[in-house]
Coordinates of C-alpha atoms (C1' of nucleotides) in Angstrom, one line a residue:
Chain A
M1332 CA 66.1 135.3 116.0
A1333 CA 66.5 139.5 116.5
R1334 CA 69.5 140.6 114.5
A1335 CA 71.6 142.7 116.4
G1336 CA 72.4 145.4 113.5
V1337 CA 76.1 144.9 113.5
T1338 CA 78.1 146.6 110.5
A1339 CA 81.8 147.1 110.1
E1340 CA 81.1 151.1 111.1
R1341 CA 79.5 150.3 114.2
L1342 CA 82.2 147.6 115.2
T1343 CA 85.1 150.0 114.7
L1344 CA 83.3 152.9 116.8
A1345 CA 82.8 150.3 119.4
A1346 CA 86.1 148.9 119.3
A1347 CA 87.6 152.4 119.4
E1348 CA 85.3 153.2 122.5
L1349 CA 86.3 149.9 123.9
A1350 CA 90.1 150.8 123.7
D1351 CA 89.9 154.3 125.3
E1352 CA 88.4 152.2 128.4
I1353 CA 90.4 149.3 128.4
G1354 CA 93.3 149.9 126.5
M1355 CA 93.9 148.8 122.8
E1356 CA 95.7 145.6 123.6
N1357 CA 92.7 144.2 125.9
V1358 CA 90.3 145.1 122.6
T1359 CA 89.7 141.3 121.5
V1360 CA 86.9 140.2 118.4
A1361 CA 85.5 137.9 121.6
A1362 CA 85.3 141.1 124.1
L1363 CA 83.6 143.0 121.2
A1364 CA 81.3 140.7 120.2
R1365 CA 80.0 140.4 123.6
Q1366 CA 79.2 144.0 123.7
F1367 CA 76.9 143.5 120.8
G1368 CA 75.2 140.3 122.6
V1369 CA 76.8 138.2 119.6
K1370 CA 79.2 135.1 118.9
D1371 CA 82.5 136.0 118.3
A1372 CA 82.4 134.0 115.0
S1373 CA 79.6 136.1 113.7
L1374 CA 81.7 139.2 113.7
Y1375 CA 84.0 137.8 111.0
F1376 CA 81.2 138.6 108.4
H1377 CA 82.1 142.2 108.9
I1378 CA 85.7 142.2 109.6
R1379 CA 88.3 139.9 108.1
N1380 CA 90.2 139.5 111.0
A1381 CA 91.8 141.0 114.2
H1382 CA 94.2 142.9 112.5
D1383 CA 91.8 144.4 110.2
L1384 CA 89.9 145.6 113.0
R1385 CA 92.8 147.6 114.4
V1386 CA 93.5 148.9 110.9
R1387 CA 89.8 150.3 110.7
V1388 CA 90.1 151.5 114.3
A1389 CA 93.2 153.8 113.4
L1390 CA 92.2 155.1 110.1
L1391 CA 89.0 156.3 112.2
A1392 CA 91.2 157.7 114.5
L1393 CA 93.5 159.3 112.3
S1394 CA 90.1 161.1 110.6
E1395 CA 88.9 162.3 113.8
L1396 CA 92.1 163.8 114.8
A1397 CA 92.6 165.5 111.6
D1398 CA 89.1 166.9 111.8
R1399 CA 90.0 168.2 115.0
V1400 CA 93.2 169.5 113.9
A1401 CA 91.6 171.1 111.0
S1402 CA 89.1 173.1 112.9
A1403 CA 91.7 174.2 115.5
L1404 CA 94.0 175.6 112.6
A1405 CA 90.9 177.5 111.0
G1406 CA 91.7 181.3 110.8
R1407 CA 95.2 180.9 112.7
A1408 CA 98.5 181.3 111.4
G1409 CA 102.2 181.3 113.0
K1410 CA 102.7 180.6 116.8
D1411 CA 99.0 180.6 117.0
A1412 CA 98.5 177.9 114.4
L1413 CA 101.5 176.1 115.8
V1414 CA 100.0 175.9 119.6
A1415 CA 96.4 175.2 118.2
F1416 CA 97.9 172.5 116.2
A1417 CA 99.9 170.9 119.2
N1418 CA 97.2 171.4 121.9
A1419 CA 94.6 169.7 119.4
Y1420 CA 96.8 166.7 119.1
R1421 CA 97.7 166.2 122.8
A1422 CA 94.0 166.8 123.6
Y1423 CA 93.0 164.0 121.7
A1424 CA 95.6 161.7 122.7
M1425 CA 94.7 162.5 126.4
E1426 CA 90.9 162.1 125.6
H1427 CA 91.2 159.2 123.5
P1428 CA 94.3 156.9 124.5
G1429 CA 93.4 153.8 123.0
R1430 CA 92.3 155.3 119.6
Y1431 CA 95.9 157.2 120.1
A1432 CA 97.7 154.0 120.7
A1433 CA 95.8 152.3 117.8
M1434 CA 97.2 154.9 115.4
Q1435 CA 100.6 153.4 116.1
I1436 CA 100.5 150.5 114.1
D1437 CA 102.1 150.9 111.1
L1438 CA 99.8 150.5 108.0
D1439 CA 100.9 149.2 104.8
P1440 CA 102.0 152.2 102.1
E1441 CA 98.5 152.1 100.0
T1442 CA 96.6 151.9 103.1
A1443 CA 98.6 155.0 104.6
A1444 CA 98.2 157.0 101.4
A1445 CA 94.5 157.0 101.2
S1446 CA 94.1 157.6 105.0
A1447 CA 93.7 160.9 106.8
G1448 CA 97.7 160.6 107.4
V1449 CA 97.8 162.6 104.4
R1450 CA 95.5 165.7 105.4
H1451 CA 97.7 165.6 108.5
A1452 CA 100.9 165.8 107.0
E1453 CA 99.4 168.7 104.7
M1454 CA 98.2 170.9 107.6
T1455 CA 101.6 170.5 109.4
R1456 CA 103.4 171.8 106.2
A1457 CA 100.7 174.4 106.1
I1458 CA 102.0 175.9 109.5
L1459 CA 105.2 176.1 108.5
R1460 CA 104.0 178.1 105.7
G1461 CA 104.3 181.1 108.3
Y1462 CA 107.9 180.4 109.2
R1463 CA 108.9 180.5 105.7
L1464 CA 111.2 177.5 105.4
A1465 CA 112.3 175.9 102.1
E1466 CA 112.7 172.7 101.3
P1467 CA 114.7 170.5 102.5
D1468 CA 114.4 172.4 106.0
Q1469 CA 110.6 172.3 105.8
T1470 CA 110.7 168.4 105.6
D1471 CA 113.0 168.3 108.4
A1472 CA 110.9 170.6 110.6
V1473 CA 108.0 168.9 109.8
R1474 CA 109.6 165.7 111.0
M1475 CA 111.2 167.6 114.2
M1476 CA 107.6 168.9 115.0
H1477 CA 106.2 165.7 114.6
S1478 CA 108.4 164.0 116.8
T1479 CA 108.3 166.4 119.7
F1480 CA 104.5 166.1 119.5
H1481 CA 104.2 162.7 119.6
G1482 CA 107.5 161.7 121.6
F1483 CA 106.0 164.2 124.7
V1484 CA 102.7 162.6 124.1
S1485 CA 103.7 159.2 124.2
L1486 CA 106.3 159.8 127.0
E1487 CA 103.9 161.5 129.3
K1488 CA 101.4 158.5 128.9
T1489 CA 103.6 155.7 129.7
G1490 CA 104.7 157.6 132.8
G1491 CA 108.3 158.7 131.7
F1492 CA 107.8 162.3 133.1
R1493 CA 106.4 161.2 136.8
H1494 CA 109.7 161.2 138.5
T1495 CA 110.0 165.1 138.2
P1496 CA 107.4 167.2 140.0
R1497 CA 107.1 170.0 137.6
S1498 CA 103.4 170.3 135.6
T1499 CA 103.6 168.4 132.4
D1500 CA 101.3 171.3 131.0
E1501 CA 104.0 173.7 132.0
S1502 CA 106.8 171.8 130.2
W1503 CA 104.4 171.5 127.0
A1504 CA 103.8 175.0 126.9
R1505 CA 107.6 175.6 127.3
T1506 CA 108.3 172.9 124.6
L1507 CA 105.7 174.4 122.5
D1508 CA 107.9 178.3 122.7
A1509 CA 111.0 176.6 122.2
L1510 CA 109.6 175.1 119.1
D1511 CA 108.4 178.2 117.8
A1512 CA 111.7 179.8 118.5
V1513 CA 113.7 177.3 116.6
L1514 CA 111.5 177.4 113.6
S1515 CA 111.5 181.3 113.2
N1516 CA 115.3 180.9 113.5
W1517 CA 116.0 177.3 111.9
P1518 CA 119.8 176.9 111.8
A1519 CA 121.5 176.7 108.2
Chain B
M947 CA 116.4 113.6 131.6
A948 CA 119.3 116.2 130.7
R949 CA 118.6 119.8 132.5
A950 CA 118.4 122.5 129.8
G951 CA 120.1 124.9 132.5
V952 CA 117.3 127.6 132.3
T953 CA 117.8 130.7 134.8
A954 CA 115.8 133.6 134.6
E955 CA 118.9 135.9 133.2
R956 CA 119.2 133.2 130.1
L957 CA 115.3 133.6 129.5
T958 CA 115.7 137.4 129.7
L959 CA 118.5 137.5 127.3
A960 CA 117.0 135.0 124.9
A961 CA 113.6 137.1 125.4
A962 CA 115.6 140.2 124.3
E963 CA 117.2 138.6 121.3
L964 CA 114.0 136.8 119.9
A965 CA 112.1 140.5 120.3
D966 CA 114.7 141.9 117.9
E967 CA 114.5 139.0 115.5
I968 CA 110.4 138.4 115.5
G969 CA 109.3 141.5 117.4
M970 CA 108.2 141.9 121.1
E971 CA 104.6 141.2 120.6
N972 CA 105.5 137.8 118.9
V973 CA 107.8 137.0 122.2
T974 CA 105.8 134.6 124.1
V975 CA 106.5 132.1 127.0
A976 CA 105.7 129.1 124.7
A977 CA 108.2 130.4 122.0
L978 CA 111.0 131.0 124.5
A979 CA 110.4 127.7 125.8
R980 CA 110.8 126.3 122.5
Q981 CA 114.1 127.7 122.0
F982 CA 115.4 126.2 125.1
G983 CA 114.2 122.8 123.8
V984 CA 111.8 122.8 127.3
K985 CA 107.8 122.9 128.0
D986 CA 106.2 126.2 128.3
A987 CA 105.1 125.3 132.0
S988 CA 108.6 124.8 133.0
L989 CA 109.6 128.6 132.6
Y990 CA 107.4 129.2 135.4
F991 CA 109.6 128.2 137.9
H992 CA 111.8 131.2 136.7
I993 CA 109.7 134.0 135.7
R994 CA 106.5 134.6 137.6
N995 CA 104.1 135.3 134.2
A996 CA 104.4 136.5 130.8
H997 CA 104.4 140.2 132.2
D998 CA 106.9 139.6 134.7
L999 CA 109.0 138.4 131.5
R1000 CA 108.3 141.6 129.6
V1001 CA 109.5 144.0 132.6
R1002 CA 112.7 142.1 132.7
V1003 CA 113.7 142.7 129.1
A1004 CA 112.6 146.2 129.4
L1005 CA 115.2 146.5 132.4
L1006 CA 117.5 144.8 130.5
A1007 CA 117.2 147.2 127.5
L1008 CA 117.0 150.4 129.9
S1009 CA 120.4 149.0 131.5
E1010 CA 122.1 148.4 128.3
L1011 CA 120.9 151.6 126.5
A1012 CA 122.1 153.5 129.5
D1013 CA 125.7 151.8 129.1
R1014 CA 126.0 152.6 125.9
V1015 CA 125.0 156.2 126.4
A1016 CA 127.4 156.8 129.4
S1017 CA 130.5 155.6 127.1
A1018 CA 129.3 157.6 124.0
L1019 CA 129.2 160.3 126.6
A1020 CA 132.4 160.1 128.1
G1021 CA 134.8 163.3 127.7
R1022 CA 132.4 164.9 125.7
A1023 CA 130.5 168.4 126.5
G1024 CA 128.2 170.8 124.8
K1025 CA 126.7 170.2 121.5
D1026 CA 129.2 167.2 121.0
A1027 CA 127.7 165.4 123.8
L1028 CA 124.3 166.1 122.7
V1029 CA 124.9 164.4 119.6
A1030 CA 126.8 161.5 121.0
F1031 CA 124.1 160.9 123.2
A1032 CA 121.3 161.1 120.3
N1033 CA 123.3 158.9 118.1
A1034 CA 123.9 156.4 120.9
Y1035 CA 120.0 156.4 121.6
R1036 CA 118.9 156.1 118.0
A1037 CA 121.5 153.3 117.2
Y1038 CA 120.4 151.4 120.3
A1039 CA 117.0 151.5 118.9
M1040 CA 117.5 150.6 115.4
E1041 CA 120.1 147.9 116.3
H1042 CA 117.6 146.5 118.9
P1043 CA 113.8 147.0 117.9
G1044 CA 112.6 144.5 120.3
R1045 CA 114.3 145.7 123.3
Y1046 CA 113.5 149.2 122.3
A1047 CA 109.8 148.3 122.1
A1048 CA 110.0 146.4 125.3
M1049 CA 111.2 149.8 127.3
Q1050 CA 108.2 151.4 126.1
I1051 CA 105.8 149.4 128.7
D1052 CA 105.0 151.3 132.1
L1053 CA 107.2 150.2 135.0
D1054 CA 105.4 150.4 138.3
P1055 CA 107.2 153.4 140.1
E1056 CA 109.1 151.6 142.3
T1057 CA 110.6 149.3 139.5
A1058 CA 111.0 152.4 137.8
A1059 CA 112.8 153.9 140.4
A1060 CA 115.2 151.3 140.5
S1061 CA 115.9 150.8 137.2
A1062 CA 118.6 152.2 134.7
G1063 CA 116.3 154.8 133.7
V1064 CA 117.5 156.9 136.7
R1065 CA 121.0 156.7 135.4
H1066 CA 119.7 157.8 131.9
A1067 CA 117.8 160.7 133.4
E1068 CA 120.9 161.9 135.3
M1069 CA 122.7 161.6 131.8
T1070 CA 120.3 163.8 130.2
R1071 CA 120.6 166.5 132.9
A1072 CA 124.5 166.3 132.5
I1073 CA 124.3 167.1 129.0
L1074 CA 122.3 170.3 129.9
R1075 CA 124.9 171.4 132.0
G1076 CA 126.6 172.6 128.9
Y1077 CA 123.8 174.8 128.2
R1078 CA 123.6 176.5 131.5
L1079 CA 119.6 176.3 132.1
A1080 CA 118.6 176.6 135.5
E1081 CA 115.2 175.0 137.0
P1082 CA 112.5 174.9 135.9
D1083 CA 113.8 175.5 132.3
Q1084 CA 116.3 172.5 132.6
T1085 CA 113.3 170.0 133.4
D1086 CA 111.2 171.4 130.2
A1087 CA 114.7 171.1 128.1
V1088 CA 115.3 167.5 129.4
R1089 CA 111.6 166.5 128.5
M1090 CA 111.6 168.2 124.8
M1091 CA 114.9 166.1 124.4
H1092 CA 113.9 163.0 125.5
S1093 CA 110.4 163.9 123.4
T1094 CA 112.1 164.7 120.3
F1095 CA 114.7 161.4 120.2
H1096 CA 111.9 159.0 121.2
G1097 CA 109.3 160.6 119.0
F1098 CA 111.7 160.6 116.0
V1099 CA 113.0 157.0 116.6
S1100 CA 109.3 155.9 117.0
L1101 CA 107.9 157.5 113.9
E1102 CA 111.0 156.2 112.1
K1103 CA 110.4 152.8 112.9
T1104 CA 106.5 152.6 112.3
G1105 CA 107.1 154.2 109.1
G1106 CA 105.6 157.7 109.7
F1107 CA 108.4 159.5 107.7
R1108 CA 108.0 156.8 104.7
H1109 CA 106.0 159.0 102.4
T1110 CA 108.7 161.7 101.7
P1111 CA 112.0 160.6 100.0
R1112 CA 114.1 163.0 102.4
S1113 CA 116.9 160.8 104.1
T1114 CA 116.1 160.2 107.6
D1115 CA 119.6 160.5 108.6
E1116 CA 119.8 164.0 107.4
S1117 CA 116.4 164.9 109.2
W1118 CA 117.9 163.5 112.3
A1119 CA 121.2 165.4 111.8
R1120 CA 119.5 168.8 111.1
T1121 CA 117.1 168.1 114.2
L1122 CA 120.0 167.9 116.4
D1123 CA 121.1 170.9 114.9
A1124 CA 117.9 172.7 115.7
L1125 CA 117.7 171.1 119.6
D1126 CA 121.2 172.5 119.9
A1127 CA 120.4 175.7 118.8
V1128 CA 117.3 176.2 120.6
L1129 CA 119.3 175.0 124.1
S1130 CA 121.8 177.3 123.3
N1131 CA 118.9 180.1 123.1
W1132 CA 116.2 178.9 125.3
P1133 CA 113.3 181.4 125.0
A1134 CA 112.6 183.3 128.6
Chain C
dG1114 C1' 127.9 104.0 149.6
dG1115 C1' 123.0 104.7 150.8
dG1116 C1' 119.3 107.5 152.3
dT1117 C1' 116.8 112.4 151.8
dC1118 C1' 115.7 116.4 149.8
dC1119 C1' 114.4 119.5 146.3
dA1120 C1' 115.3 122.3 142.2
dG1121 C1' 114.1 121.5 137.3
dC1122 C1' 111.6 119.2 134.7
dC1123 C1' 107.6 116.7 133.3
dT1124 C1' 102.2 115.7 131.7
dA1125 C1' 97.7 116.8 132.0
dG1126 C1' 94.0 120.0 132.0
dT1127 C1' 91.7 124.5 131.9
dC1128 C1' 90.5 128.8 129.9
dG1129 C1' 90.6 132.5 126.5
dC1130 C1' 91.1 134.1 122.3
dC1131 C1' 91.3 133.6 117.0
dC1132 C1' 89.5 131.5 112.9
dT1133 C1' 87.1 128.3 109.8
dA1134 C1' 83.1 125.2 108.0
dG1135 C1' 78.5 124.4 107.6
dG1136 C1' 73.8 125.5 109.2
dC1137 C1' 69.4 127.7 109.7
dA1138 C1' 66.0 131.7 109.9
dA1139 C1' 64.8 136.3 109.2
dA1140 C1' 64.5 139.9 105.7
dA1141 C1' 64.9 141.4 101.1
dA1142 C1' 64.0 141.0 96.2
dA1143 C1' 61.9 138.7 92.3
Chain D
dT314 C1' 54.6 133.5 97.1
dT315 C1' 59.1 131.8 96.3
dT316 C1' 64.1 132.5 96.0
dT317 C1' 67.9 134.7 97.6
dT318 C1' 70.7 137.0 100.5
dT319 C1' 72.1 137.9 104.6
dG320 C1' 73.0 137.6 109.7
dC321 C1' 73.5 135.1 113.1
dC322 C1' 74.2 130.3 114.8
dT323 C1' 77.0 125.8 116.8
dA324 C1' 81.0 123.0 116.6
dG325 C1' 85.6 122.2 116.2
dG326 C1' 90.7 123.3 115.6
dG327 C1' 94.8 125.8 116.8
dC328 C1' 97.5 128.2 120.0
dG329 C1' 99.0 131.0 124.5
dA330 C1' 98.9 131.7 129.7
dC331 C1' 99.0 129.4 133.3
dT332 C1' 97.9 125.9 137.4
dA333 C1' 98.3 121.0 139.8
dG334 C1' 100.7 117.4 140.5
dG335 C1' 104.2 113.8 139.4
dC336 C1' 108.7 112.3 138.7
dT337 C1' 113.9 112.4 138.7
dG338 C1' 119.0 113.5 138.7
dG339 C1' 122.1 115.4 141.4
dA340 C1' 123.9 117.6 145.6
dC341 C1' 124.1 117.2 150.7
dC342 C1' 124.7 114.1 155.0
dC343 C1' 125.7 110.8 157.8

DNA sequence: GGGTCCAGCCTAGTCGCCCTAGGCAAAAAA
DNA sequence: TTTTTTGCCTAGGGCGACTAGGCTGGACCC
């Protein structure tokens, strides 16, 4: 019998693409097996279980996102860097809704510590160097930034902004202006 | 055979409480039936299907949250109102993680239009009256506010802030200060 | 009080998914 | 070539979503 050449990496990538097409909640071990022309039981040689698969997709997504943010950030500083970061983040979420959804599962601490989430956090802090914030304001500002980005993207995707005609692109741009303003003048 | 007295309302409430205890993703029709000492098939007389149940829980949660925000807001204005709104929002999400998770499913437009989400939106706009913002800045500001609240709560819950020792309560308070500052001085 | 109706429960059964156990053949190693 | 490992298979159990069809307790009507 010809072997399908399944590996954990190929499974993870296929799961990520499937997630972007049909939604993460519909990515099942059985559906994935079908894509490879293989029985579902066979996949358990490569992944531990369904949760393991989701974690792998989340880690892939975190790493891809960190890469995109990193290259968007190259050579920029201040508001320029803030906007580049934010746009890279939102663009990734819009292009890859399934991967973005996968990123939201909570990883156990050691997995999270070994993930690209760390690079992500470092880049966020790097942006704030342009705004000269000392601790603990810096941590608070990082958290606010991240909250704004994630909250906006998440509400946009679940239709939380649909009831108003205003363009979400415009609102996004103005939100970034506001964020820049408050970071430049962080209240005591 | 003694009747269990199941109604759609009681099912919805029980599902909401179950969600807060074991997580929305574990609220199944079968589990709910067990709580009522009834077979799962029997529940289909009261709810259309599993999705219908989730929508009912979401609507219940939206309505409860709108009530709490409304009473928190009574008699307040300006930053006072902003903080009261935000704290009511976050407190609800922390007390009722399952209900909060249920709120995130996307409702079809007409259901959403008939939901308490509308009251919620009105109250958000009411807060902004204290900051004297005209359209379209008002809409942008509403979106930013909502993004910040939802993003913060959501990241806090999925452990996105765990890698830094800083108290999340403190960060939350400072984030609200920052939001107040930027709303008071919205960039042109 | 007896008959009718039907809401509210039931059993039985289908299907899809998750996962384990054990078998067999192809590919790789010895 | 022989042995080992690897990658797939079939079979099967458990659980959840949902449908079809049957029984019954209680409300209403005469």
